[in-house]
Coordinates of C-alpha atoms in Angstrom, one line a residue:
X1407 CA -9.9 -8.6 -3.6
X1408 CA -9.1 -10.8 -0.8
X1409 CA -5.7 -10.7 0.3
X1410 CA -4.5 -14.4 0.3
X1411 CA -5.1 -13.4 -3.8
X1412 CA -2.7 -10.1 -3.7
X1413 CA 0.7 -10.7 -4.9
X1414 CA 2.7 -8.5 -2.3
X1415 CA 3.5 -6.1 -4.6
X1416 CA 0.1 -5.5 -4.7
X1417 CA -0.6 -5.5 -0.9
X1418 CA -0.3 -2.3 0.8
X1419 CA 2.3 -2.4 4.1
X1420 CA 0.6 -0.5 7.5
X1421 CA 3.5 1.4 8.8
X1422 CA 1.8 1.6 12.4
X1423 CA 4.4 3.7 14.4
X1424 CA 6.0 3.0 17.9
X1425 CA 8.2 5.9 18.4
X1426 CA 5.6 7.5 21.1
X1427 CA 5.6 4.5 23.2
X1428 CA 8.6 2.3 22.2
X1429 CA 11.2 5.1 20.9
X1430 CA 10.2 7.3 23.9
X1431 CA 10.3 4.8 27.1
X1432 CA 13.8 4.2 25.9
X1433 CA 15.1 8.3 25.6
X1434 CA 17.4 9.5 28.4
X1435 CA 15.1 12.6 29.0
X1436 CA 11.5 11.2 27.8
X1437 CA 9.1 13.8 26.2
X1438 CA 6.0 15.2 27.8
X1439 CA 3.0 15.8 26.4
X1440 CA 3.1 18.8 24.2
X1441 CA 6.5 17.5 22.9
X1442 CA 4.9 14.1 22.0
X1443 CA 2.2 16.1 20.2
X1444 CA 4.7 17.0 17.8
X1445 CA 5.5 13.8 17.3
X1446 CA 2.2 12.9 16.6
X1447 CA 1.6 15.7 14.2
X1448 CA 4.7 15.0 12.2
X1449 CA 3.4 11.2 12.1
X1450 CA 0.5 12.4 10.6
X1451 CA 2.3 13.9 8.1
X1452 CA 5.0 11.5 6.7
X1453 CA 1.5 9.4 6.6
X1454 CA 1.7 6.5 8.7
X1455 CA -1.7 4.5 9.0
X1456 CA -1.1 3.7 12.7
X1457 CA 0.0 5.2 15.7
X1458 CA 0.8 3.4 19.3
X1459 CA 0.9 6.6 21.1
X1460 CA 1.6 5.0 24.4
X1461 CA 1.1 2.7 28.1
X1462 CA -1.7 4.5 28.9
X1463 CA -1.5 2.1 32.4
X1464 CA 2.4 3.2 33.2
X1465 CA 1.8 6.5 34.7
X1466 CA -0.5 9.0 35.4
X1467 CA 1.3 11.0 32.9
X1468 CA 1.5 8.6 30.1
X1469 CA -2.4 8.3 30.4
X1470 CA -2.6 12.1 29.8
X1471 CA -0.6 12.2 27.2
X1472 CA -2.6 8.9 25.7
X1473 CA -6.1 10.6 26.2
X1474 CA -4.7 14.1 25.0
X1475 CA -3.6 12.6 21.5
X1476 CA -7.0 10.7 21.0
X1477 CA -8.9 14.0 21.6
X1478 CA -6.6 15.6 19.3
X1479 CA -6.8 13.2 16.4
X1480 CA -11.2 13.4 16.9
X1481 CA -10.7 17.3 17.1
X1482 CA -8.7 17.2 13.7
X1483 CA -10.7 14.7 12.1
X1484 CA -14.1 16.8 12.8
X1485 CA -11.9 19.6 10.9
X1486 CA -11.9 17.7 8.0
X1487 CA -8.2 16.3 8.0
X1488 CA -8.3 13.2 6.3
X1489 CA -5.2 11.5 8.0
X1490 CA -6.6 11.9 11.4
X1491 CA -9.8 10.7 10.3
X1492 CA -8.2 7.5 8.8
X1493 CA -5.1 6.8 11.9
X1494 CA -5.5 3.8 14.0
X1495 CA -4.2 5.2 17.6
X1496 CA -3.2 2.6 19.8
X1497 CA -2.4 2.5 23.6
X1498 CA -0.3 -1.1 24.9
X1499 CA -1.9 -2.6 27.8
X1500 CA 0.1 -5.6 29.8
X1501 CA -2.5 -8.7 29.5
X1502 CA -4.9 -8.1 32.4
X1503 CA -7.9 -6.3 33.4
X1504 CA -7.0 -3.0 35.0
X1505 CA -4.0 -2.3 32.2
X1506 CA -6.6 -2.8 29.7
X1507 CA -9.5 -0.5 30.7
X1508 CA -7.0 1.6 31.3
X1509 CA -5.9 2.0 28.1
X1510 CA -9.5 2.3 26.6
X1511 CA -10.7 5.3 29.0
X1512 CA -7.6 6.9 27.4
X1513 CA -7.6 5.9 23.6
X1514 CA -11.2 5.5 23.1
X1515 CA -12.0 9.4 21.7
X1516 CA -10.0 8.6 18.6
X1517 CA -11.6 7.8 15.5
X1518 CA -10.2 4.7 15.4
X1519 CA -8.6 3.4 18.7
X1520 CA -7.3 -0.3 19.3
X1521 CA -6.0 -1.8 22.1
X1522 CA -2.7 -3.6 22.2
X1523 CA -2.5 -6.2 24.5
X1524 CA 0.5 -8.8 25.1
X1525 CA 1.6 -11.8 26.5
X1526 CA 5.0 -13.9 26.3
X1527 CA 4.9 -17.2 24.6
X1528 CA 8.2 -18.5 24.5
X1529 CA 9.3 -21.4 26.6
X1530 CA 12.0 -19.4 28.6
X1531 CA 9.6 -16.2 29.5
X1532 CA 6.6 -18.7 30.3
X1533 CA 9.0 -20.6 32.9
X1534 CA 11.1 -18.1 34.0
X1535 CA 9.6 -14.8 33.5
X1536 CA 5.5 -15.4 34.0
X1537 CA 6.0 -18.6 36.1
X1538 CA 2.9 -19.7 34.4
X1539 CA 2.4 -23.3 32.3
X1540 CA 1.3 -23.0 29.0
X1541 CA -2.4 -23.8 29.3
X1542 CA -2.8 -20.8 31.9
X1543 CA -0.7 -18.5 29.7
X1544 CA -3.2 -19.2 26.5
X1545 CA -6.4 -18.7 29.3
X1546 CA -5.0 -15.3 30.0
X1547 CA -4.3 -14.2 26.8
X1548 CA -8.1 -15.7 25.8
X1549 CA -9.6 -14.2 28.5
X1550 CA -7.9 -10.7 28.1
X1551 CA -8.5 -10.6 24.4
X1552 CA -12.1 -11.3 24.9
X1553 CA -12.2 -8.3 27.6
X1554 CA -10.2 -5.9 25.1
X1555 CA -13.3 -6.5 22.7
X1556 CA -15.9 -6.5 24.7
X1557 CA -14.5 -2.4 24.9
X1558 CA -13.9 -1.6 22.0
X1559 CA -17.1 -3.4 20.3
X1560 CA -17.5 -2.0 16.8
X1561 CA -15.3 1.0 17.1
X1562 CA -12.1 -0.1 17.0
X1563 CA -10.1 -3.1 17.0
X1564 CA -7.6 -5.5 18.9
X1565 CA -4.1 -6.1 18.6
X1566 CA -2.4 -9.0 20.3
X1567 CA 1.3 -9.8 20.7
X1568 CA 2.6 -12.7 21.1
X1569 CA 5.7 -11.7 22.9
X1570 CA 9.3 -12.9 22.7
X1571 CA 7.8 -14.5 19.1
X1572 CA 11.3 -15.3 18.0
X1573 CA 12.5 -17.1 20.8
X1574 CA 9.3 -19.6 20.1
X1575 CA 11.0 -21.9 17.1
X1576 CA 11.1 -24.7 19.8
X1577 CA 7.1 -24.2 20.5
X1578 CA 5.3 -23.1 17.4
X1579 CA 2.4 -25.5 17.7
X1580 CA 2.0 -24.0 21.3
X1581 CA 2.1 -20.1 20.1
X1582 CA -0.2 -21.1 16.9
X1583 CA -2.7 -22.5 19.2
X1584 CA -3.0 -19.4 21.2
X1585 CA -2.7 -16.9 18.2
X1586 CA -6.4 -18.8 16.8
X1587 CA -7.4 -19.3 20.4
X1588 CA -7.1 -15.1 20.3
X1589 CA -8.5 -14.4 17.4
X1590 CA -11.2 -16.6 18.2
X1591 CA -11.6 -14.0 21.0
X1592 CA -11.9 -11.1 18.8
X1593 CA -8.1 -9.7 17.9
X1594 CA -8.1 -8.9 14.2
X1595 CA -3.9 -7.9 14.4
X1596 CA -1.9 -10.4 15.4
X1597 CA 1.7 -9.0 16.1
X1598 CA 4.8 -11.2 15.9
X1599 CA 7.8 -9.2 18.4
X1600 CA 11.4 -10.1 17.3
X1601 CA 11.8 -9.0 21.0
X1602 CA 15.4 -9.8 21.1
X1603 CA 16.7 -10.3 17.8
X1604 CA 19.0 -13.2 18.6
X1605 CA 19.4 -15.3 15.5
X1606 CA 19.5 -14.8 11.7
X1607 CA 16.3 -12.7 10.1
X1608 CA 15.4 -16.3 8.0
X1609 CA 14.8 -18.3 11.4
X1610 CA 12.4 -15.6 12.4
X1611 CA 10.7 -15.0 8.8
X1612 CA 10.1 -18.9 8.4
X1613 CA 8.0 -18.4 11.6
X1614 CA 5.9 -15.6 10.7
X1615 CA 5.1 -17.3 6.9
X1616 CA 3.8 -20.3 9.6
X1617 CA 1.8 -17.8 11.2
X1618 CA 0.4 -15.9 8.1
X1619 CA -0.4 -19.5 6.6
X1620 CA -2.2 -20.8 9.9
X1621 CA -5.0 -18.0 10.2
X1622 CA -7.5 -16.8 8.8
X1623 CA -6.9 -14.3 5.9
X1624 CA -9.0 -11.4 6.8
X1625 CA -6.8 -11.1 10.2
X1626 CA -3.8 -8.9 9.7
X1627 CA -0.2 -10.4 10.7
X1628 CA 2.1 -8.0 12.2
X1629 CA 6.0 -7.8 12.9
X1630 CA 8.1 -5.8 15.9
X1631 CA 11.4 -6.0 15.4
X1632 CA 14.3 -5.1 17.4
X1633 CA 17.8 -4.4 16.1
X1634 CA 20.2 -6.0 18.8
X1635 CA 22.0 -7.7 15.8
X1636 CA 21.7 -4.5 13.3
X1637 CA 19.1 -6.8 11.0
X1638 CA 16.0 -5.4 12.1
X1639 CA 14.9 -3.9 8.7
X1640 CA 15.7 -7.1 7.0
X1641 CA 13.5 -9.4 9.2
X1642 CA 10.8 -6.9 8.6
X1643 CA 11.1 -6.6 5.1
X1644 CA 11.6 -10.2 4.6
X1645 CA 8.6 -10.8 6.6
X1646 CA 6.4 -8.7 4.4
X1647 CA 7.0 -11.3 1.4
X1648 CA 5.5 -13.8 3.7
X1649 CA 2.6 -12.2 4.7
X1650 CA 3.2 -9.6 7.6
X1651 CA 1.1 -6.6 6.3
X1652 CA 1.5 -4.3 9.4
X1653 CA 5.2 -3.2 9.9
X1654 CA 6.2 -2.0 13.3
X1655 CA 8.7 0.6 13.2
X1656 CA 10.1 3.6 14.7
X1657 CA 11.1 7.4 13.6
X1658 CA 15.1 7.3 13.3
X1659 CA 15.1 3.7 14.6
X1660 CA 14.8 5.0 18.5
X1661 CA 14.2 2.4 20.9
X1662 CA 15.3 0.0 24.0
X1663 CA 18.5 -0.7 23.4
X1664 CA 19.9 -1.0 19.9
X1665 CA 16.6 0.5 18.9
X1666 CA 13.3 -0.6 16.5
X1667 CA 13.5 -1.0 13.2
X1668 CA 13.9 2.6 11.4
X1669 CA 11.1 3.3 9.7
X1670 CA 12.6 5.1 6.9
X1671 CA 14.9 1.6 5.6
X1672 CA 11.6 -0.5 5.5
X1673 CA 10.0 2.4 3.5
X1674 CA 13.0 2.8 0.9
X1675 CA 13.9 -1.1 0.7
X1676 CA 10.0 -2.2 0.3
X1677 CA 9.6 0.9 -2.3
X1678 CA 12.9 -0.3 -4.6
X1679 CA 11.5 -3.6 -4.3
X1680 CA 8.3 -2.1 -6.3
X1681 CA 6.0 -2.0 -3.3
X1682 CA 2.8 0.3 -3.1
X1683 CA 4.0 2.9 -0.6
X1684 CA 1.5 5.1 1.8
X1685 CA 4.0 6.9 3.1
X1686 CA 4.9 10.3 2.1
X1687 CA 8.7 9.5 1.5
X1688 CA 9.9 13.1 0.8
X1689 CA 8.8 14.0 4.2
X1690 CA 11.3 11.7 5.2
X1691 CA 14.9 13.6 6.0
X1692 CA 12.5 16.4 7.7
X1693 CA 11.4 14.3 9.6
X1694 CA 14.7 12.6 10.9
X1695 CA 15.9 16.3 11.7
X1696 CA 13.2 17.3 13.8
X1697 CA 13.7 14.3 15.9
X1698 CA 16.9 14.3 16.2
X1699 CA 16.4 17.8 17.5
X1700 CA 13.2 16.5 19.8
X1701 CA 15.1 13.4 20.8
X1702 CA 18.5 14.4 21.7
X1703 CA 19.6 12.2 20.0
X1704 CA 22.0 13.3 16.9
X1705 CA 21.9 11.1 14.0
X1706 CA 25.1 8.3 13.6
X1707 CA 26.7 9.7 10.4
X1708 CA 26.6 6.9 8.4
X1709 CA 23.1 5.7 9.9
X1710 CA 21.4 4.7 6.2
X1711 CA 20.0 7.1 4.2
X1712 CA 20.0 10.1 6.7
X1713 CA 23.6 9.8 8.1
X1714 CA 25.8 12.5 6.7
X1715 CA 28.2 10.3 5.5
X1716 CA 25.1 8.6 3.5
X1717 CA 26.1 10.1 0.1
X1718 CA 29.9 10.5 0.8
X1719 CA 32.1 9.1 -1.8
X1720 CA 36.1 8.7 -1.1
X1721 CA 37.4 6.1 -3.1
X1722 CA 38.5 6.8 -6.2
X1723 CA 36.6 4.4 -8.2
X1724 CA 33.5 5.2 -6.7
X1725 CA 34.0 8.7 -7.3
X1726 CA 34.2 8.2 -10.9
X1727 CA 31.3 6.0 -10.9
X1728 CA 29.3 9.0 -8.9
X1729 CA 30.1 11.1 -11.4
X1730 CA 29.4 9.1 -14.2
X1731 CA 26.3 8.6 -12.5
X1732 CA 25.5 11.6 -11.1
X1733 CA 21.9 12.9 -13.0
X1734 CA 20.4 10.0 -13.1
X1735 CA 18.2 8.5 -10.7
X1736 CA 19.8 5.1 -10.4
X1737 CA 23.7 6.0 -9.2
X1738 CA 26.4 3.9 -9.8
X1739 CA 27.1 4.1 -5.8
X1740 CA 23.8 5.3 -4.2
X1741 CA 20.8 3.3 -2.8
X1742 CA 18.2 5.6 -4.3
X1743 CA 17.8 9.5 -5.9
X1744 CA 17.7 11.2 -2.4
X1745 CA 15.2 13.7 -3.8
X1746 CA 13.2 11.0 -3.3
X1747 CA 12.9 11.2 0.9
X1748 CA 13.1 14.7 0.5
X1749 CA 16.8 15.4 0.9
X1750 CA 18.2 17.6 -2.2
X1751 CA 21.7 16.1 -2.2
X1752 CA 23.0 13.3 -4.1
X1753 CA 26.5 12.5 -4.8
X1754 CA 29.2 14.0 -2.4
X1755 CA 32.9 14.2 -3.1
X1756 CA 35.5 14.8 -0.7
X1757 CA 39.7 14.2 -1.2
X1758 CA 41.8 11.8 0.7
X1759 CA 44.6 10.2 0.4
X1760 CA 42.7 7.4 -1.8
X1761 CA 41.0 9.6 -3.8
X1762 CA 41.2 10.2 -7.9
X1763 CA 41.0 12.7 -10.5
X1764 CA 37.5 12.6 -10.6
X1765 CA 37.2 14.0 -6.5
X1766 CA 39.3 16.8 -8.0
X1767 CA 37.2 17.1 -11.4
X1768 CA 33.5 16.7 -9.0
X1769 CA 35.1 19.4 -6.3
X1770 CA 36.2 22.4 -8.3
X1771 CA 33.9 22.4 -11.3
X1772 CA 31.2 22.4 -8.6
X1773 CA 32.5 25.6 -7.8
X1774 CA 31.6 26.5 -11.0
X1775 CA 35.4 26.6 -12.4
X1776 CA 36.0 25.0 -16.1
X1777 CA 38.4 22.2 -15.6
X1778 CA 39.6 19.4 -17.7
X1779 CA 40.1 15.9 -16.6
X1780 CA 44.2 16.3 -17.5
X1781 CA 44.5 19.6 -15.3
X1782 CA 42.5 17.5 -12.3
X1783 CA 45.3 14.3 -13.2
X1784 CA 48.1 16.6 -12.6
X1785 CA 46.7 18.2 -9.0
X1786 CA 45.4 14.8 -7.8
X1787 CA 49.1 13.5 -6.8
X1788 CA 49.2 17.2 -5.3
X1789 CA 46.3 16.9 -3.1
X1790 CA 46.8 13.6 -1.9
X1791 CA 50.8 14.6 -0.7
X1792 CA 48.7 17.2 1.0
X1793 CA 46.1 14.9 2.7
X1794 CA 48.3 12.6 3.3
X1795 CA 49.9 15.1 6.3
X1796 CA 46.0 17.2 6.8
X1797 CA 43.6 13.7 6.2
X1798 CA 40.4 14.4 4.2
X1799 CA 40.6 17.7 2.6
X1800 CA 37.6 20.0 2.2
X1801 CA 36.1 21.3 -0.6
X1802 CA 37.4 24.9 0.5
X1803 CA 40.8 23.8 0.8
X1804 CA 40.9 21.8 -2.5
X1805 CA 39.8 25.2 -4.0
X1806 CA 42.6 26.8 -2.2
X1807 CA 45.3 24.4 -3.6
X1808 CA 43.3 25.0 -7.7
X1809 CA 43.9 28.8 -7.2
X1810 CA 47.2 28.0 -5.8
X1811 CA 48.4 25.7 -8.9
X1812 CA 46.3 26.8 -11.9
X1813 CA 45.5 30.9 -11.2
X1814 CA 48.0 33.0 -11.3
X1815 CA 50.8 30.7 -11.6
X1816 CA 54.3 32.2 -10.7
X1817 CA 56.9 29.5 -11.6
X1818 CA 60.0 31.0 -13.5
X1819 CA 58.3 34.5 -14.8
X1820 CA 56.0 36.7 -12.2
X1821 CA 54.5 39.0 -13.8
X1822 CA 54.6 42.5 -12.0
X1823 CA 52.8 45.1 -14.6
X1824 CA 51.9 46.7 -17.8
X1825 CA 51.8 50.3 -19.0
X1826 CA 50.2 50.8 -22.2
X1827 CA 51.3 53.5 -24.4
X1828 CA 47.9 52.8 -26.8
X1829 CA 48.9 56.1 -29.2
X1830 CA 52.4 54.5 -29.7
X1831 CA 50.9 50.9 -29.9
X1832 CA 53.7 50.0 -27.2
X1833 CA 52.9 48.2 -24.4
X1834 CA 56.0 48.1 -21.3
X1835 CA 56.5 44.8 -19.4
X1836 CA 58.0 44.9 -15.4
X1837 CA 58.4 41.0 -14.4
X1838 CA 60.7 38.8 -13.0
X1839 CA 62.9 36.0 -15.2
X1840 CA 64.3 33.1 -12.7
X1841 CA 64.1 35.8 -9.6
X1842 CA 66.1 38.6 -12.1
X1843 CA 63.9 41.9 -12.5
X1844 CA 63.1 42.9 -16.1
X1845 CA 61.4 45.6 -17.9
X1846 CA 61.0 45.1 -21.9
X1847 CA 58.3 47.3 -24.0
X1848 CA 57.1 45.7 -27.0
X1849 CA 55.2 47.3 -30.1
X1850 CA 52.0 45.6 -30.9
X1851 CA 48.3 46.4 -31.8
X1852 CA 46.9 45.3 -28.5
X1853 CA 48.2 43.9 -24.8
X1854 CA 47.7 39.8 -25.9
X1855 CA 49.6 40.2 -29.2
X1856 CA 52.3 42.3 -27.3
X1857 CA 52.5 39.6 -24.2
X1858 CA 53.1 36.9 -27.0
X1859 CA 55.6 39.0 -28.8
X1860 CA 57.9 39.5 -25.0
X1861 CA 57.4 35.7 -24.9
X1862 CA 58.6 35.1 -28.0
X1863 CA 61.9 36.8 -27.2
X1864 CA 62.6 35.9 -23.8
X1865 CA 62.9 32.6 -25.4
X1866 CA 59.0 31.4 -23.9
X1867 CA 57.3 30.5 -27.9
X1868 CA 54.1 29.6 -27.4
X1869 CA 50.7 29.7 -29.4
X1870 CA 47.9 31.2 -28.3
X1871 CA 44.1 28.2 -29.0
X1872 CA 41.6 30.4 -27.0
X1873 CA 40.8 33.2 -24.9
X1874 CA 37.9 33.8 -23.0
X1875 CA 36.9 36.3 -20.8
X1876 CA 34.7 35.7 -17.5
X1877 CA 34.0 36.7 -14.0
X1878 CA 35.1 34.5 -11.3
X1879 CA 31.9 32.5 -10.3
X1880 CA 29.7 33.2 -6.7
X1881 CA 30.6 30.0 -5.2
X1882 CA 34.0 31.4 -5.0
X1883 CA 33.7 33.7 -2.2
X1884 CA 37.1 34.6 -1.8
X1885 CA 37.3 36.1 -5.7
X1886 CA 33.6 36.3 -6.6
X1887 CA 33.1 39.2 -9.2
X1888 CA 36.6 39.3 -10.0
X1889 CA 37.6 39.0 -13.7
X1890 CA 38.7 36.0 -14.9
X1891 CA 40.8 35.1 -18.3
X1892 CA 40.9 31.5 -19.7
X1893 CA 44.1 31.8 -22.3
X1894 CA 44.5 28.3 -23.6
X1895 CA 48.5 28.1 -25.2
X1896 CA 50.4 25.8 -26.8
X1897 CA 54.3 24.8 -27.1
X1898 CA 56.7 22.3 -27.7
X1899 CA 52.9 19.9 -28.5
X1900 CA 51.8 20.7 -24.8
X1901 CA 48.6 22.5 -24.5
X1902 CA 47.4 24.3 -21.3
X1903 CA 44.7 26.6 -20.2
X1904 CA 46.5 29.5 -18.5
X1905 CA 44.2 31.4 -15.6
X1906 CA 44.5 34.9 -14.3
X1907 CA 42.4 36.5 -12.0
X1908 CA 42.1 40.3 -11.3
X1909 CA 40.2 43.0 -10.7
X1910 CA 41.3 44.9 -13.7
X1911 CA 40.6 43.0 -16.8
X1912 CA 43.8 44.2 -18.7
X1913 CA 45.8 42.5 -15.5
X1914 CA 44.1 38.8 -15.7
X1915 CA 44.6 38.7 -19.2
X1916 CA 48.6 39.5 -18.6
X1917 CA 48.4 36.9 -15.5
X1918 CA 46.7 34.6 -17.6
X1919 CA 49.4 34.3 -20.2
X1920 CA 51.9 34.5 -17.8
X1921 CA 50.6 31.2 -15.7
X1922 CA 50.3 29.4 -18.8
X1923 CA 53.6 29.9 -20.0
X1924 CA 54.5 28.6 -16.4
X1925 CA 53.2 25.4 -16.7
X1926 CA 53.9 25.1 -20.3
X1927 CA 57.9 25.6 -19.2
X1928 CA 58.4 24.4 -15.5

């Protein structure tokens, strides 16, 4: 099916890949060779279809490293390894002669190498940068082209850029003349640079749909887009709907300046958007750790879907619509299910100041504590006196504050110990009454039904709903193992769930009733 009759949701994006060339000329501390190896590797495996691996012509070193991937990819495709065999590896080459053979006795052991020339086109770089009219800028680029070619022959292809593309709204009948005039030449990818993103991602997408319209439809349009303005992705997204099929893009959005455009948004966006994706996208949070670590560069923690303050929620509301939200794959206040780039976190609550019950609700049962949506009303206003003087709280501390307020509650009674006297069915009670030390013993058939009765007639009625005996769950280092009693009592039409916590069973259940009865009568 030809493509001008592909809806593009039916059109496959090439992700071809600049971090090797684009992300690492702009690094502080560039890699070498075996280090850009990894790179490549990892490419490979998140699955991109190509690969500009570098300037062959820039150093000594960078032709190395250019020659040493394109053996590698021929070594791994003779293996058998399918994405090797199927890559596009590319080395740039400045538009003349010497740049451009230089690339090709570097790239052309790959499978399938290409050639990347480029040449400016705008106005302002023709007159001030080049120094060159129009008509010998479009020889050159002609003349370069047909050179590139002429190398590659049948066994790879041509890319040519038309450089500082988005600065050439003023002279598009000039740039479309020497975008046919190349392809004429033999270039089959014609790449569109957002060099310096300057202007608003329409101006630049209305360009490229006036490129994609003008040529021929077997020749594939391509877009390089810089972020100076932060809308990088959305020029290259946008441009896919008008016809750019190859997407440049780089590995954690590394590049000159304010970076390329992050190959992981363009995935994500294009894939909610229904697009056929080639990439593997739960390779993708791997693949932004390891180069982060590679790079040197640690991720911004709220960079999009990879930042760790990506899946943060702090506002109330959108804490309750988190949890509300939380299993399924559409969230109330998440982009995606983050399972699906490979990261196995979703929603993640934290208190401040302008958090709500639900933070509380989200924080402690994920601890694996039962806890009602009243109890987390009543510690909220707690918490956020406390965050208010300590800022964001952490999930440790809001734990701290739980066993603090609902375990083991001493308010007017603190409960001290029990002796059973089992033969005698008489049970003896040491606690404390409004800071006064008492000891009653009360006949009963077991320890609950006796703890009731002393209730009863220290003038503390209450009515015991449930009891449940547990252990204290894992996630709770501090008291993991531990018994744990859920007493759930009842006075004056107040109901509570009373917590102890012990390592002696008989002592929770006692602490238990006792915290209850503290919150039941304050």
């Amino acid at each position: 099916m030809n493509e001008d009759k592909v809806s593009p949701v039916e059109r496959v994006p090439f992700f071809y890949d600049v971090t090797l060339r684009d992300g690492n000329q702009a690094l502080p501390k560039p890699w070498n060779n075996a280090e850009k190896e990894e790179v490549f590797l990892q490419l490979l495996r998140l699955g991109v279809q190509g690969i500009e691996v570098g300037f062959a012509a820039a150093s000594d070193m960078d032709f190395e490293s250019c020659k040493g991937i394109a053996e590698l990819t021929a070594k791994l495709a003779a293996s058998g390894d399918e994405a090797a065999q199927k890559v596009v590896v590319a080395s740039l080459a400045r538009c003349n002669e010497a740049d451009i053979q230089k690339a090709w006795d570097a790239i052309q052991y790959a499978p399938r190498p290409r050639i990347h020339t480029f040449l400016a086109t705008s106005k302002l770089s023709m007159e001030h940068v080049l120094k060159m009219t129009p008509a010998e800028v479009k020889a050159k680029a002609v003349h370069c082209v047909r050179f590139a070619k002429s190398l590659v022959g049948d066994r790879g292809d041509v890319q040519f850029s038309a450089e500082h593309f988005g600065d050439s709204h003023d002279n598009m009948d000039f740039v479309l003349d020497v975008l046919q005039a190349v392809v004429e030449a033999g270039a089959t990818t014609i790449n569109l640079p957002n060099t310096v993103e300057r202007y608003r991602p329409m101006l630049f997408v209305n360009q490229v749909k006036q490129v994609a319209d003008a040529l021929p439809k077997h020749i594939r349009v391509a877009v390089h887009c810089h972020n100076d303005l932060g809308m990088a992705t959305a020029a290259t997204v946008e441009s896919y709907f008008v016809g750019a099929t190859q997407l440049e893009v780089a590995l954690n959005g590394l590049g000159e300046r304010c970076g390329n455009t992050n190959a992981y948004e363009v995935a994500v966006a294009l894939y909610n958007s229904g697009v056929p994706m080639p990439l593997h996208l739960e390779r993708i949070y791997e693949t932004a750790l390891l180069i982060s670590q590679w790079s040197g560069i640690a991720i911004y923690s709220r960079a999009p879907l990879i930042g760790s303050e990506a899946i943060v929620h702090r506002s109330g509301i959108h804490q309750d619509g988190a949890s509300k939200t939380k299993g399924m794959k559409k969230g109330a206040y998440r982009p995606i299910d983050y399972a699906l780039i490979g990261r196995n976190e979703n929603d993640s609550i934290s208190f401040t100041s302008q958090s709500g019950r639900t933070a509380v609700y989200e924080i402690i049962t994920s601890f694996g504590y039962h806890l009602s949506l009243e109890e987390a009303a009543e510690l909220q206003p707690v918490l956020k006196e406390i965050s208010e003087k300590e800022g964001e709280l952490s999930a440790e501390r809001v734990l701290e504050v739980f066993r603090e307020k609902r375990c083991n509650v001493n308010g007017r009674l603190v409960f001290e110990s029990i002796d059973a006297l089992t033969e005698k069915n008489r049970f003896s009670f040491r606690f404390k009454k409004d800071g006064e030390s008492k000891e009653v013993s009360i006949s009963a058939e077991g320890p609950i039904e006796a703890c009731l009765k002393l209730m009863q007639e220290i003038g503390f009625p209450v009515e015991l709903l449930k009891y449940r005996q547990l252990v204290v769950p894992e996630a709770d280092k501090l008291w993991a193992g531990r018994g744990l009693s859920r007493i759930t009592l009842k006075a004056h039409g107040k109901t509570v769930e009373g917590r102890g916590v012990s390592g002696d069973t008989l002592k929770a259940n006692m602490r238990a009733i006792f915290s209850g009865v503290n919150l039941l009568y304050p």
